[in-house]
Amino acid sequence: MRRPTIADIARAAGVSKGAVSYALNGRPGVSEATRGRILAIAEELGWAPSSAARALSDGRAGAVGLVVARPADVLGIEPFFMRLISGIQSELAGGPTALTFQMAGDLAAETATYRRWAAERRVDGVLLVDLRVRDPRVDLLTGLALPAVVIGGPDGVGALPCVWSDDAAAVREVVHYLVALGHRRLTRVAGPPEFAHTAARSAAFAEVARELGLERAETVHADYSVEDGARVTRRLLAAVPRPTALLYDNDLMAVAGLGVAQEMGVAVPAELSVVGWDDSALCRLVRPALTTVSRDVVRHGAEAARMLLAAVAGGPVPSRRAPAAALRPRGSTGPLERP
Amino acid sequence: MRRPTIADIARAAGVSKGAVSYALNGRPGVSEATRGRILAIAEELGWAPSSAARALSDGRAGAVGLVVARPADVLGIEPFFMRLISGIQSELAGGPTALTFQMAGDLAAETATYRRWAAERRVDGVLLVDLRVRDPRVDLLTGLALPAVVIGGPDGVGALPCVWSDDAAAVREVVHYLVALGHRRLTRVAGPPEFAHTAARSAAFAEVARELGLERAETVHADYSVEDGARVTRRLLAAVPRPTALLYDNDLMAVAGLGVAQEMGVAVPAELSVVGWDDSALCRLVRPALTTVSRDVVRHGAEAARMLLAAVAGGPVPSRRAPAAALRPRGSTGPLERP
DNA sequence: CCGACCGAGTGAACCGGTTCAGTGAGCCGG
DNA sequence: CCGGCTCACTGAACCGGTTCACTCGGTCGG
């Protein structure tokens, strides 16, 4: 019971392979009667095109790739990626394109993966996440002529199209909100400085702090993990005077910070306001619920996938700006009660 | 600047395509001198085999597939899958096999994906997760002759190899531990009853409760999500008399339950003990830290991937039992203080 | 009535590997 | 000195599609 090929269909229909190919792909060259007959036979035989044969023949892999280089324990619990993938899949589902997913230990492993994929023609294009400052991957992919869409930007993406949201505006919104609540000493617990979005947010944070004449507004870095978020928070809350508001770069560290505040007897939000970033389900998992910056990650993913398919098809693809991230206030922020 | 093919190498080396193929694949048929020359030229040209051509020629896709059918919002935050994937990748990394990942909305979409993958020969085998009671996918995959390894079991997997851990033993361990702490009214907040592991755990729970003569030991079902976990917990804690210990089927619902207890003024662990399942990073994210059942999910994934590669290669693959899941006591369980 | 044209369909090449039957040279033993 | 064997390598078929140049028969305009 070999899988049927177009040759089987051709034999059954009494026509040539070429005619079958035309019929199945909806191109001219066969009469409607013949096309119908061929389609019926293909259906009856349960035929589906061999992805390998098609890939070899038309030079297209029928897959796009996503590599994520973050430590496994961060990936496991960081909801961002699964939501992103969910968005990507919603665009790919049903279509002829599959998603090849790879986790890499570090940047070197990630670039090696791109090289291999390009050399093996395993994917038609890739989605680039966690854009870095002067990201070497941008030049690499450009050099490999591998179509790519960057999730992030818009700076430093070179000629690659990107889908980005205005992080700076969101940072400004959060800071204005906290200042309105009476806060004057803010600290940002940011992700690693090498990420482009970290740099963008840090710059915006410094700028708005200057504009508003804040007493203190520093940025410290952590690696997005629960452990590092807790460690940094412990240090920050031990300082005298301590900050009255903490802005985290992801929900995970913010939730860890919430736990540390509780452990150190710092009341949230009476003495300390905490803000996360991403609006994942984690925010509603904890008490008080976490105030956070909300962006539609799923839609981000869908948008990026759509753009990548267009880029693979060869069209010019303009970068797109996603709807701005917005503050979602919950119980973890409030007016300062005991300054 | 076309990518080099073996024909290019053959021309440069002054030999035939066949000789190049033998040389590159380390098979006999070429002298060591010639092999060295061909290898050097291939290296210099930056040659890598076209995955499509190889797939077409040897009938192997060079990829394995994983489909996950859970609601997107559960997937986003449920750490289990990312850890599993991380384990799978650790086995695949560097090798010639890629991972094709798909999220499906429901079981029907999932089976449709298997059919399509099989028809298109897009993957050489698949990993099956979330085994169900009388799982239709087992027969489907067997019928499609698509190699598969089940993560779960060992019951109901038919002829498919599986990697499983002894959930029943873990349930018994947890219940004995809680009883030793003085608990007599336990409730299990389980996953959907259609999952095989849910059924196995429920059966073990009922059995050990009978053996120990517990006052109460019921199982209720939820869908693994934060919301459902919270909803069910609210209902359970409102009952009179309420259970003194809750056993959840994943950490996510357990953490949600912890939040509800706090919201309802039920002290943990003084009045209520809470146990999760999986030992994800979530457990150490909350206060009190969550007692949970720990199993090495990453290793599970690696094991399954290794078995799948063996199955694809055609060898007979015996099912494997992973090290038993073990109780990891933390702050959320303790002796009953105010019964 | 003849040439141009058009639609339907054919046959073969091609994509880039793998594999198999065959070939010629060199070596060995008898 | 010759038959047979091994080794190194060649040429072609093959995997399952797509595509292109070409043929054949019918129709239409002049």
PDB file of N, CA and C (backbone and C1' of nucleotides) in Angstrom, chain C residues 1 4-6 8-11 14-17 20 22 25-30, chain D residues 1-6 9 11 14-17 20-23 25-27 30:
ATOM      1  P    DC C   1     -12.826  23.447 -51.178  1.00  0.00           P
ATOM      2  O5'  DC C   1     -11.544  24.359 -50.956  1.00  0.00           O
ATOM      3  C5'  DC C   1     -10.770  24.801 -52.044  1.00  0.00           C
ATOM      4  C4'  DC C   1      -9.591  25.509 -51.446  1.00  0.00           C
ATOM      5  C3'  DC C   1      -8.760  24.609 -50.525  1.00  0.00           C
ATOM      6  O3'  DC C   1      -7.400  24.989 -50.688  1.00  0.00           O
ATOM      7  C1'  DC C   1      -9.576  26.451 -49.290  1.00  0.00           C
ATOM      8  P    DA C   4       0.800  31.090 -41.900  1.00  0.00           P
ATOM      9  O5'  DA C   4      -0.197  31.567 -40.763  1.00  0.00           O
ATOM     10  C5'  DA C   4      -1.060  32.696 -41.004  1.00  0.00           C
ATOM     11  C4'  DA C   4      -1.891  32.945 -39.756  1.00  0.00           C
ATOM     12  C3'  DA C   4      -1.107  32.790 -38.441  1.00  0.00           C
ATOM     13  O3'  DA C   4      -1.493  33.858 -37.569  1.00  0.00           O
ATOM     14  C1'  DA C   4      -2.944  31.265 -38.473  1.00  0.00           C
ATOM     15  P    DC C   5      -0.798  34.038 -36.125  1.00  0.00           P
ATOM     16  O5'  DC C   5      -1.900  33.407 -35.159  1.00  0.00           O
ATOM     17  C5'  DC C   5      -3.291  33.665 -35.418  1.00  0.00           C
ATOM     18  C4'  DC C   5      -4.120  32.780 -34.513  1.00  0.00           C
ATOM     19  C3'  DC C   5      -3.475  32.517 -33.140  1.00  0.00           C
ATOM     20  O3'  DC C   5      -4.419  32.833 -32.142  1.00  0.00           O
ATOM     21  C1'  DC C   5      -4.209  30.484 -34.115  1.00  0.00           C
ATOM     22  P    DC C   6      -3.907  33.073 -30.594  1.00  0.00           P
ATOM     23  O5'  DC C   6      -4.871  32.090 -29.820  1.00  0.00           O
ATOM     24  C5'  DC C   6      -6.215  31.845 -30.298  1.00  0.00           C
ATOM     25  C4'  DC C   6      -6.676  30.495 -29.781  1.00  0.00           C
ATOM     26  C3'  DC C   6      -6.080  30.156 -28.405  1.00  0.00           C
ATOM     27  O3'  DC C   6      -7.117  29.764 -27.524  1.00  0.00           O
ATOM     28  C1'  DC C   6      -5.760  28.359 -29.925  1.00  0.00           C
ATOM     29  P    DA C   8      -8.853  23.945 -23.045  1.00  0.00           P
ATOM     30  O5'  DA C   8      -8.104  22.616 -23.485  1.00  0.00           O
ATOM     31  C5'  DA C   8      -8.752  21.727 -24.406  1.00  0.00           C
ATOM     32  C4'  DA C   8      -7.900  20.493 -24.588  1.00  0.00           C
ATOM     33  C3'  DA C   8      -7.404  19.869 -23.276  1.00  0.00           C
ATOM     34  O3'  DA C   8      -7.663  18.485 -23.322  1.00  0.00           O
ATOM     35  C1'  DA C   8      -5.576  20.317 -24.731  1.00  0.00           C
ATOM     36  P    DG C   9      -7.383  17.538 -22.042  1.00  0.00           P
ATOM     37  O5'  DG C   9      -5.926  17.008 -22.390  1.00  0.00           O
ATOM     38  C5'  DG C   9      -5.766  16.264 -23.600  1.00  0.00           C
ATOM     39  C4'  DG C   9      -4.302  16.111 -23.879  1.00  0.00           C
ATOM     40  C3'  DG C   9      -3.482  15.503 -22.742  1.00  0.00           C
ATOM     41  O3'  DG C   9      -3.027  14.230 -23.161  1.00  0.00           O
ATOM     42  C1'  DG C   9      -2.353  17.297 -23.802  1.00  0.00           C
ATOM     43  P    DT C  10      -2.100  13.303 -22.260  1.00  0.00           P
ATOM     44  O5'  DT C  10      -0.745  13.433 -23.068  1.00  0.00           O
ATOM     45  C5'  DT C  10      -0.726  13.166 -24.468  1.00  0.00           C
ATOM     46  C4'  DT C  10       0.685  13.324 -24.987  1.00  0.00           C
ATOM     47  C3'  DT C  10       1.729  12.524 -24.210  1.00  0.00           C
ATOM     48  O3'  DT C  10       2.557  11.835 -25.136  1.00  0.00           O
ATOM     49  C1'  DT C  10       2.358  14.817 -24.295  1.00  0.00           C
ATOM     50  P    DG C  11       3.314  10.491 -24.652  1.00  0.00           P
ATOM     51  O5'  DG C  11       4.797  11.041 -24.570  1.00  0.00           O
ATOM     52  C5'  DG C  11       5.314  11.766 -25.686  1.00  0.00           C
ATOM     53  C4'  DG C  11       6.649  12.362 -25.317  1.00  0.00           C
ATOM     54  C3'  DG C  11       7.505  11.487 -24.392  1.00  0.00           C
ATOM     55  O3'  DG C  11       8.811  11.449 -24.953  1.00  0.00           O
ATOM     56  C1'  DG C  11       7.193  13.649 -23.423  1.00  0.00           C
ATOM     57  P    DC C  14      18.168  19.053 -18.677  1.00  0.00           P
ATOM     58  O5'  DC C  14      17.622  19.437 -17.232  1.00  0.00           O
ATOM     59  C5'  DC C  14      16.687  20.517 -17.073  1.00  0.00           C
ATOM     60  C4'  DC C  14      16.161  20.491 -15.664  1.00  0.00           C
ATOM     61  C3'  DC C  14      17.190  20.112 -14.595  1.00  0.00           C
ATOM     62  O3'  DC C  14      17.339  21.195 -13.708  1.00  0.00           O
ATOM     63  C1'  DC C  14      15.126  18.990 -14.260  1.00  0.00           C
ATOM     64  P    DC C  15      18.743  21.367 -12.960  1.00  0.00           P
ATOM     65  O5'  DC C  15      18.284  21.373 -11.431  1.00  0.00           O
ATOM     66  C5'  DC C  15      17.230  22.222 -10.969  1.00  0.00           C
ATOM     67  C4'  DC C  15      16.676  21.643  -9.705  1.00  0.00           C
ATOM     68  C3'  DC C  15      17.735  20.920  -8.869  1.00  0.00           C
ATOM     69  O3'  DC C  15      18.204  21.781  -7.839  1.00  0.00           O
ATOM     70  C1'  DC C  15      15.672  19.660  -9.042  1.00  0.00           C
ATOM     71  P    DG C  16      19.790  21.887  -7.619  1.00  0.00           P
ATOM     72  O5'  DG C  16      20.084  20.617  -6.711  1.00  0.00           O
ATOM     73  C5'  DG C  16      19.502  20.522  -5.429  1.00  0.00           C
ATOM     74  C4'  DG C  16      19.786  19.156  -4.858  1.00  0.00           C
ATOM     75  C3'  DG C  16      21.258  18.736  -4.907  1.00  0.00           C
ATOM     76  O3'  DG C  16      21.540  18.033  -3.710  1.00  0.00           O
ATOM     77  C1'  DG C  16      19.953  17.098  -5.908  1.00  0.00           C
ATOM     78  P    DG C  17      23.021  18.034  -3.113  1.00  0.00           P
ATOM     79  O5'  DG C  17      22.909  16.862  -2.050  1.00  0.00           O
ATOM     80  C5'  DG C  17      23.304  15.555  -2.389  1.00  0.00           C
ATOM     81  C4'  DG C  17      22.102  14.634  -2.313  1.00  0.00           C
ATOM     82  C3'  DG C  17      22.454  13.160  -2.235  1.00  0.00           C
ATOM     83  O3'  DG C  17      22.480  12.767  -0.883  1.00  0.00           O
ATOM     84  C1'  DG C  17      20.730  13.572  -3.866  1.00  0.00           C
ATOM     85  P    DC C  20      21.481  -0.595  -3.685  1.00  0.00           P
ATOM     86  O5'  DC C  20      21.181  -1.390  -5.031  1.00  0.00           O
ATOM     87  C5'  DC C  20      20.381  -0.779  -6.080  1.00  0.00           C
ATOM     88  C4'  DC C  20      21.006  -1.065  -7.434  1.00  0.00           C
ATOM     89  C3'  DC C  20      21.984  -2.249  -7.414  1.00  0.00           C
ATOM     90  O3'  DC C  20      21.812  -3.003  -8.603  1.00  0.00           O
ATOM     91  C1'  DC C  20      23.046  -0.349  -8.288  1.00  0.00           C
ATOM     92  P    DG C  22      24.575  -5.810 -15.002  1.00  0.00           P
ATOM     93  O5'  DG C  22      25.849  -4.971 -15.436  1.00  0.00           O
ATOM     94  C5'  DG C  22      25.639  -3.728 -16.128  1.00  0.00           C
ATOM     95  C4'  DG C  22      26.952  -2.995 -16.263  1.00  0.00           C
ATOM     96  C3'  DG C  22      28.138  -3.851 -16.751  1.00  0.00           C
ATOM     97  O3'  DG C  22      28.791  -3.150 -17.788  1.00  0.00           O
ATOM     98  C1'  DG C  22      28.740  -2.654 -14.820  1.00  0.00           C
ATOM     99  P    DA C  25      41.898  -0.509 -18.849  1.00  0.00           P
ATOM    100  O5'  DA C  25      42.815  -0.399 -17.556  1.00  0.00           O
ATOM    101  C5'  DA C  25      42.533   0.614 -16.576  1.00  0.00           C
ATOM    102  C4'  DA C  25      43.106   0.184 -15.242  1.00  0.00           C
ATOM    103  C3'  DA C  25      44.441  -0.560 -15.361  1.00  0.00           C
ATOM    104  O3'  DA C  25      45.316  -0.053 -14.373  1.00  0.00           O
ATOM    105  C1'  DA C  25      42.898  -1.859 -14.139  1.00  0.00           C
ATOM    106  P    DG C  26      46.861  -0.379 -14.373  1.00  0.00           P
ATOM    107  O5'  DG C  26      47.029  -1.287 -13.087  1.00  0.00           O
ATOM    108  C5'  DG C  26      46.469  -0.840 -11.847  1.00  0.00           C
ATOM    109  C4'  DG C  26      46.454  -2.009 -10.873  1.00  0.00           C
ATOM    110  C3'  DG C  26      47.742  -2.836 -10.880  1.00  0.00           C
ATOM    111  O3'  DG C  26      48.139  -3.028  -9.529  1.00  0.00           O
ATOM    112  C1'  DG C  26      45.859  -4.241 -11.143  1.00  0.00           C
ATOM    113  P    DC C  27      49.578  -3.647  -9.211  1.00  0.00           P
ATOM    114  O5'  DC C  27      49.192  -4.981  -8.483  1.00  0.00           O
ATOM    115  C5'  DC C  27      48.167  -4.973  -7.485  1.00  0.00           C
ATOM    116  C4'  DC C  27      47.724  -6.396  -7.219  1.00  0.00           C
ATOM    117  C3'  DC C  27      48.892  -7.391  -7.156  1.00  0.00           C
ATOM    118  O3'  DC C  27      48.837  -8.087  -5.921  1.00  0.00           O
ATOM    119  C1'  DC C  27      47.174  -8.197  -8.595  1.00  0.00           C
ATOM    120  P    DC C  28      50.110  -8.927  -5.446  1.00  0.00           P
ATOM    121  O5'  DC C  28      49.482 -10.356  -5.284  1.00  0.00           O
ATOM    122  C5'  DC C  28      48.105 -10.482  -4.841  1.00  0.00           C
ATOM    123  C4'  DC C  28      47.585 -11.826  -5.299  1.00  0.00           C
ATOM    124  C3'  DC C  28      48.661 -12.907  -5.300  1.00  0.00           C
ATOM    125  O3'  DC C  28      48.398 -13.866  -4.291  1.00  0.00           O
ATOM    126  C1'  DC C  28      47.352 -12.931  -7.333  1.00  0.00           C
ATOM    127  P    DG C  29      49.517 -14.991  -4.017  1.00  0.00           P
ATOM    128  O5'  DG C  29      48.836 -16.218  -4.768  1.00  0.00           O
ATOM    129  C5'  DG C  29      47.411 -16.464  -4.607  1.00  0.00           C
ATOM    130  C4'  DG C  29      46.995 -17.570  -5.547  1.00  0.00           C
ATOM    131  C3'  DG C  29      47.899 -18.809  -5.517  1.00  0.00           C
ATOM    132  O3'  DG C  29      47.080 -19.973  -5.599  1.00  0.00           O
ATOM    133  C1'  DG C  29      47.868 -17.881  -7.718  1.00  0.00           C
ATOM    134  P    DG C  30      47.694 -21.388  -5.453  1.00  0.00           P
ATOM    135  O5'  DG C  30      47.705 -21.919  -6.948  1.00  0.00           O
ATOM    136  C5'  DG C  30      46.468 -21.934  -7.697  1.00  0.00           C
ATOM    137  C4'  DG C  30      46.762 -22.395  -9.110  1.00  0.00           C
ATOM    138  C3'  DG C  30      47.716 -23.598  -9.188  1.00  0.00           C
ATOM    139  O3'  DG C  30      47.288 -24.466 -10.225  1.00  0.00           O
ATOM    140  C1'  DG C  30      48.604 -21.807 -10.441  1.00  0.00           C
TER     141       DG C  30
ATOM    142  P    DC D   1      54.610 -14.496 -21.266  1.00  0.00           P
ATOM    143  O5'  DC D   1      53.669 -15.663 -20.747  1.00  0.00           O
ATOM    144  C5'  DC D   1      53.158 -16.653 -21.616  1.00  0.00           C
ATOM    145  C4'  DC D   1      51.753 -16.997 -21.173  1.00  0.00           C
ATOM    146  C3'  DC D   1      50.740 -15.875 -21.368  1.00  0.00           C
ATOM    147  O3'  DC D   1      49.505 -16.478 -21.737  1.00  0.00           O
ATOM    148  C1'  DC D   1      50.822 -16.407 -19.093  1.00  0.00           C
ATOM    149  P    DC D   2      48.356 -15.594 -22.470  1.00  0.00           P
ATOM    150  O5'  DC D   2      47.061 -16.240 -21.827  1.00  0.00           O
ATOM    151  C5'  DC D   2      47.086 -17.612 -21.375  1.00  0.00           C
ATOM    152  C4'  DC D   2      46.205 -17.760 -20.163  1.00  0.00           C
ATOM    153  C3'  DC D   2      44.964 -16.855 -20.166  1.00  0.00           C
ATOM    154  O3'  DC D   2      43.847 -17.611 -19.758  1.00  0.00           O
ATOM    155  C1'  DC D   2      46.142 -16.572 -18.162  1.00  0.00           C
ATOM    156  P    DG D   3      42.353 -17.147 -20.251  1.00  0.00           P
ATOM    157  O5'  DG D   3      41.477 -17.510 -18.984  1.00  0.00           O
ATOM    158  C5'  DG D   3      41.650 -18.763 -18.306  1.00  0.00           C
ATOM    159  C4'  DG D   3      41.252 -18.612 -16.850  1.00  0.00           C
ATOM    160  C3'  DG D   3      39.943 -17.850 -16.640  1.00  0.00           C
ATOM    161  O3'  DG D   3      39.176 -18.542 -15.656  1.00  0.00           O
ATOM    162  C1'  DG D   3      41.698 -16.750 -15.476  1.00  0.00           C
ATOM    163  P    DG D   4      37.706 -18.059 -15.286  1.00  0.00           P
ATOM    164  O5'  DG D   4      37.946 -17.357 -13.880  1.00  0.00           O
ATOM    165  C5'  DG D   4      38.643 -18.065 -12.844  1.00  0.00           C
ATOM    166  C4'  DG D   4      38.941 -17.113 -11.711  1.00  0.00           C
ATOM    167  C3'  DG D   4      37.732 -16.257 -11.274  1.00  0.00           C
ATOM    168  O3'  DG D   4      37.722 -16.226  -9.851  1.00  0.00           O
ATOM    169  C1'  DG D   4      39.563 -14.850 -11.750  1.00  0.00           C
ATOM    170  P    DC D   5      36.362 -15.876  -9.056  1.00  0.00           P
ATOM    171  O5'  DC D   5      36.918 -14.798  -8.010  1.00  0.00           O
ATOM    172  C5'  DC D   5      38.180 -15.028  -7.350  1.00  0.00           C
ATOM    173  C4'  DC D   5      38.748 -13.700  -6.924  1.00  0.00           C
ATOM    174  C3'  DC D   5      37.663 -12.706  -6.462  1.00  0.00           C
ATOM    175  O3'  DC D   5      37.859 -12.380  -5.084  1.00  0.00           O
ATOM    176  C1'  DC D   5      39.216 -11.680  -7.982  1.00  0.00           C
ATOM    177  P    DT D   6      36.714 -11.505  -4.315  1.00  0.00           P
ATOM    178  O5'  DT D   6      37.510 -10.144  -4.089  1.00  0.00           O
ATOM    179  C5'  DT D   6      38.927 -10.171  -3.839  1.00  0.00           C
ATOM    180  C4'  DT D   6      39.486  -8.776  -4.028  1.00  0.00           C
ATOM    181  C3'  DT D   6      38.602  -7.665  -3.482  1.00  0.00           C
ATOM    182  O3'  DT D   6      39.397  -6.789  -2.698  1.00  0.00           O
ATOM    183  C1'  DT D   6      39.157  -7.221  -5.752  1.00  0.00           C
ATOM    184  P    DC D   9      38.867   6.199  -6.556  1.00  0.00           P
ATOM    185  O5'  DC D   9      37.745   6.158  -7.676  1.00  0.00           O
ATOM    186  C5'  DC D   9      38.145   5.901  -9.027  1.00  0.00           C
ATOM    187  C4'  DC D   9      36.946   5.557  -9.858  1.00  0.00           C
ATOM    188  C3'  DC D   9      35.815   6.603  -9.878  1.00  0.00           C
ATOM    189  O3'  DC D   9      35.887   7.315 -11.109  1.00  0.00           O
ATOM    190  C1'  DC D   9      35.026   4.340  -9.974  1.00  0.00           C
ATOM    191  P    DG D  11      31.331   8.289 -17.052  1.00  0.00           P
ATOM    192  O5'  DG D  11      29.874   7.669 -17.257  1.00  0.00           O
ATOM    193  C5'  DG D  11      29.754   6.343 -17.776  1.00  0.00           C
ATOM    194  C4'  DG D  11      28.316   5.899 -17.697  1.00  0.00           C
ATOM    195  C3'  DG D  11      27.290   6.996 -17.988  1.00  0.00           C
ATOM    196  O3'  DG D  11      26.363   6.462 -18.922  1.00  0.00           O
ATOM    197  C1'  DG D  11      26.859   6.010 -15.853  1.00  0.00           C
ATOM    198  P    DC D  14      14.237   3.256 -13.545  1.00  0.00           P
ATOM    199  O5'  DC D  14      14.095   3.958 -12.119  1.00  0.00           O
ATOM    200  C5'  DC D  14      14.728   3.392 -10.975  1.00  0.00           C
ATOM    201  C4'  DC D  14      14.675   4.387  -9.838  1.00  0.00           C
ATOM    202  C3'  DC D  14      13.364   5.194  -9.774  1.00  0.00           C
ATOM    203  O3'  DC D  14      12.725   4.933  -8.547  1.00  0.00           O
ATOM    204  C1'  DC D  14      15.269   6.582  -9.475  1.00  0.00           C
ATOM    205  P    DC D  15      11.103   5.066  -8.479  1.00  0.00           P
ATOM    206  O5'  DC D  15      10.911   6.101  -7.288  1.00  0.00           O
ATOM    207  C5'  DC D  15      11.580   5.937  -6.046  1.00  0.00           C
ATOM    208  C4'  DC D  15      11.679   7.274  -5.370  1.00  0.00           C
ATOM    209  C3'  DC D  15      10.495   8.199  -5.700  1.00  0.00           C
ATOM    210  O3'  DC D  15       9.535   8.121  -4.650  1.00  0.00           O
ATOM    211  C1'  DC D  15      12.612   9.345  -5.799  1.00  0.00           C
ATOM    212  P    DG D  16       7.967   7.917  -5.058  1.00  0.00           P
ATOM    213  O5'  DG D  16       7.534   9.415  -5.396  1.00  0.00           O
ATOM    214  C5'  DG D  16       7.550  10.377  -4.370  1.00  0.00           C
ATOM    215  C4'  DG D  16       7.292  11.738  -4.973  1.00  0.00           C
ATOM    216  C3'  DG D  16       6.042  11.819  -5.852  1.00  0.00           C
ATOM    217  O3'  DG D  16       5.434  13.067  -5.614  1.00  0.00           O
ATOM    218  C1'  DG D  16       7.875  12.596  -7.036  1.00  0.00           C
ATOM    219  P    DG D  17       3.859  13.191  -5.820  1.00  0.00           P
ATOM    220  O5'  DG D  17       3.701  14.788  -5.798  1.00  0.00           O
ATOM    221  C5'  DG D  17       3.656  15.532  -7.009  1.00  0.00           C
ATOM    222  C4'  DG D  17       4.863  16.432  -7.095  1.00  0.00           C
ATOM    223  C3'  DG D  17       4.746  17.548  -8.121  1.00  0.00           C
ATOM    224  O3'  DG D  17       4.263  18.703  -7.481  1.00  0.00           O
ATOM    225  C1'  DG D  17       6.864  16.438  -8.272  1.00  0.00           C
ATOM    226  P    DC D  20       8.335  27.160 -17.426  1.00  0.00           P
ATOM    227  O5'  DC D  20       9.303  26.980 -18.678  1.00  0.00           O
ATOM    228  C5'  DC D  20      10.349  25.986 -18.647  1.00  0.00           C
ATOM    229  C4'  DC D  20      10.382  25.218 -19.954  1.00  0.00           C
ATOM    230  C3'  DC D  20       9.718  25.963 -21.121  1.00  0.00           C
ATOM    231  O3'  DC D  20      10.509  25.802 -22.281  1.00  0.00           O
ATOM    232  C1'  DC D  20       8.769  23.830 -20.903  1.00  0.00           C
ATOM    233  P    DA D  21      10.386  26.872 -23.480  1.00  0.00           P
ATOM    234  O5'  DA D  21      10.674  25.969 -24.751  1.00  0.00           O
ATOM    235  C5'  DA D  21      11.579  24.858 -24.643  1.00  0.00           C
ATOM    236  C4'  DA D  21      11.109  23.723 -25.545  1.00  0.00           C
ATOM    237  C3'  DA D  21      10.571  24.175 -26.907  1.00  0.00           C
ATOM    238  O3'  DA D  21      11.045  23.272 -27.894  1.00  0.00           O
ATOM    239  C1'  DA D  21       8.904  22.936 -25.788  1.00  0.00           C
ATOM    240  P    DC D  22      10.822  23.589 -29.457  1.00  0.00           P
ATOM    241  O5'  DC D  22       9.659  22.559 -29.830  1.00  0.00           O
ATOM    242  C5'  DC D  22       9.803  21.196 -29.438  1.00  0.00           C
ATOM    243  C4'  DC D  22       8.463  20.506 -29.489  1.00  0.00           C
ATOM    244  C3'  DC D  22       7.651  20.770 -30.774  1.00  0.00           C
ATOM    245  O3'  DC D  22       7.608  19.577 -31.538  1.00  0.00           O
ATOM    246  C1'  DC D  22       6.293  20.750 -28.808  1.00  0.00           C
ATOM    247  P    DT D  23       6.909  19.580 -33.018  1.00  0.00           P
ATOM    248  O5'  DT D  23       5.614  18.681 -32.791  1.00  0.00           O
ATOM    249  C5'  DT D  23       5.704  17.481 -32.028  1.00  0.00           C
ATOM    250  C4'  DT D  23       4.295  16.952 -31.819  1.00  0.00           C
ATOM    251  C3'  DT D  23       3.420  16.990 -33.076  1.00  0.00           C
ATOM    252  O3'  DT D  23       2.676  15.797 -33.157  1.00  0.00           O
ATOM    253  C1'  DT D  23       2.354  18.174 -31.340  1.00  0.00           C
ATOM    254  P    DG D  25      -4.182  14.377 -35.190  1.00  0.00           P
ATOM    255  O5'  DG D  25      -5.564  15.120 -34.954  1.00  0.00           O
ATOM    256  C5'  DG D  25      -6.154  15.103 -33.647  1.00  0.00           C
ATOM    257  C4'  DG D  25      -7.042  16.324 -33.501  1.00  0.00           C
ATOM    258  C3'  DG D  25      -7.926  16.613 -34.728  1.00  0.00           C
ATOM    259  O3'  DG D  25      -9.260  16.735 -34.289  1.00  0.00           O
ATOM    260  C1'  DG D  25      -6.764  18.581 -34.049  1.00  0.00           C
ATOM    261  P    DG D  26     -10.458  16.862 -35.301  1.00  0.00           P
ATOM    262  O5'  DG D  26     -11.013  18.313 -34.937  1.00  0.00           O
ATOM    263  C5'  DG D  26     -11.200  18.663 -33.554  1.00  0.00           C
ATOM    264  C4'  DG D  26     -11.375  20.163 -33.452  1.00  0.00           C
ATOM    265  C3'  DG D  26     -12.344  20.749 -34.493  1.00  0.00           C
ATOM    266  O3'  DG D  26     -13.255  21.603 -33.838  1.00  0.00           O
ATOM    267  C1'  DG D  26     -10.258  21.889 -34.564  1.00  0.00           C
ATOM    268  P    DT D  27     -14.499  22.275 -34.655  1.00  0.00           P
ATOM    269  O5'  DT D  27     -14.080  23.817 -34.677  1.00  0.00           O
ATOM    270  C5'  DT D  27     -13.625  24.440 -33.469  1.00  0.00           C
ATOM    271  C4'  DT D  27     -13.181  25.849 -33.799  1.00  0.00           C
ATOM    272  C3'  DT D  27     -14.095  26.595 -34.771  1.00  0.00           C
ATOM    273  O3'  DT D  27     -14.251  27.936 -34.331  1.00  0.00           O
ATOM    274  C1'  DT D  27     -11.892  26.595 -35.594  1.00  0.00           C
ATOM    275  P    DG D  30     -10.966  38.903 -41.182  1.00  0.00           P
ATOM    276  O5'  DG D  30     -10.307  38.434 -42.544  1.00  0.00           O
ATOM    277  C5'  DG D  30      -8.908  38.105 -42.569  1.00  0.00           C
ATOM    278  C4'  DG D  30      -8.553  37.586 -43.955  1.00  0.00           C
ATOM    279  C3'  DG D  30      -9.154  38.427 -45.104  1.00  0.00           C
ATOM    280  O3'  DG D  30      -8.201  38.539 -46.154  1.00  0.00           O
ATOM    281  C1'  DG D  30      -9.828  36.179 -45.330  1.00  0.00           C
TER     282       DG D  30
END
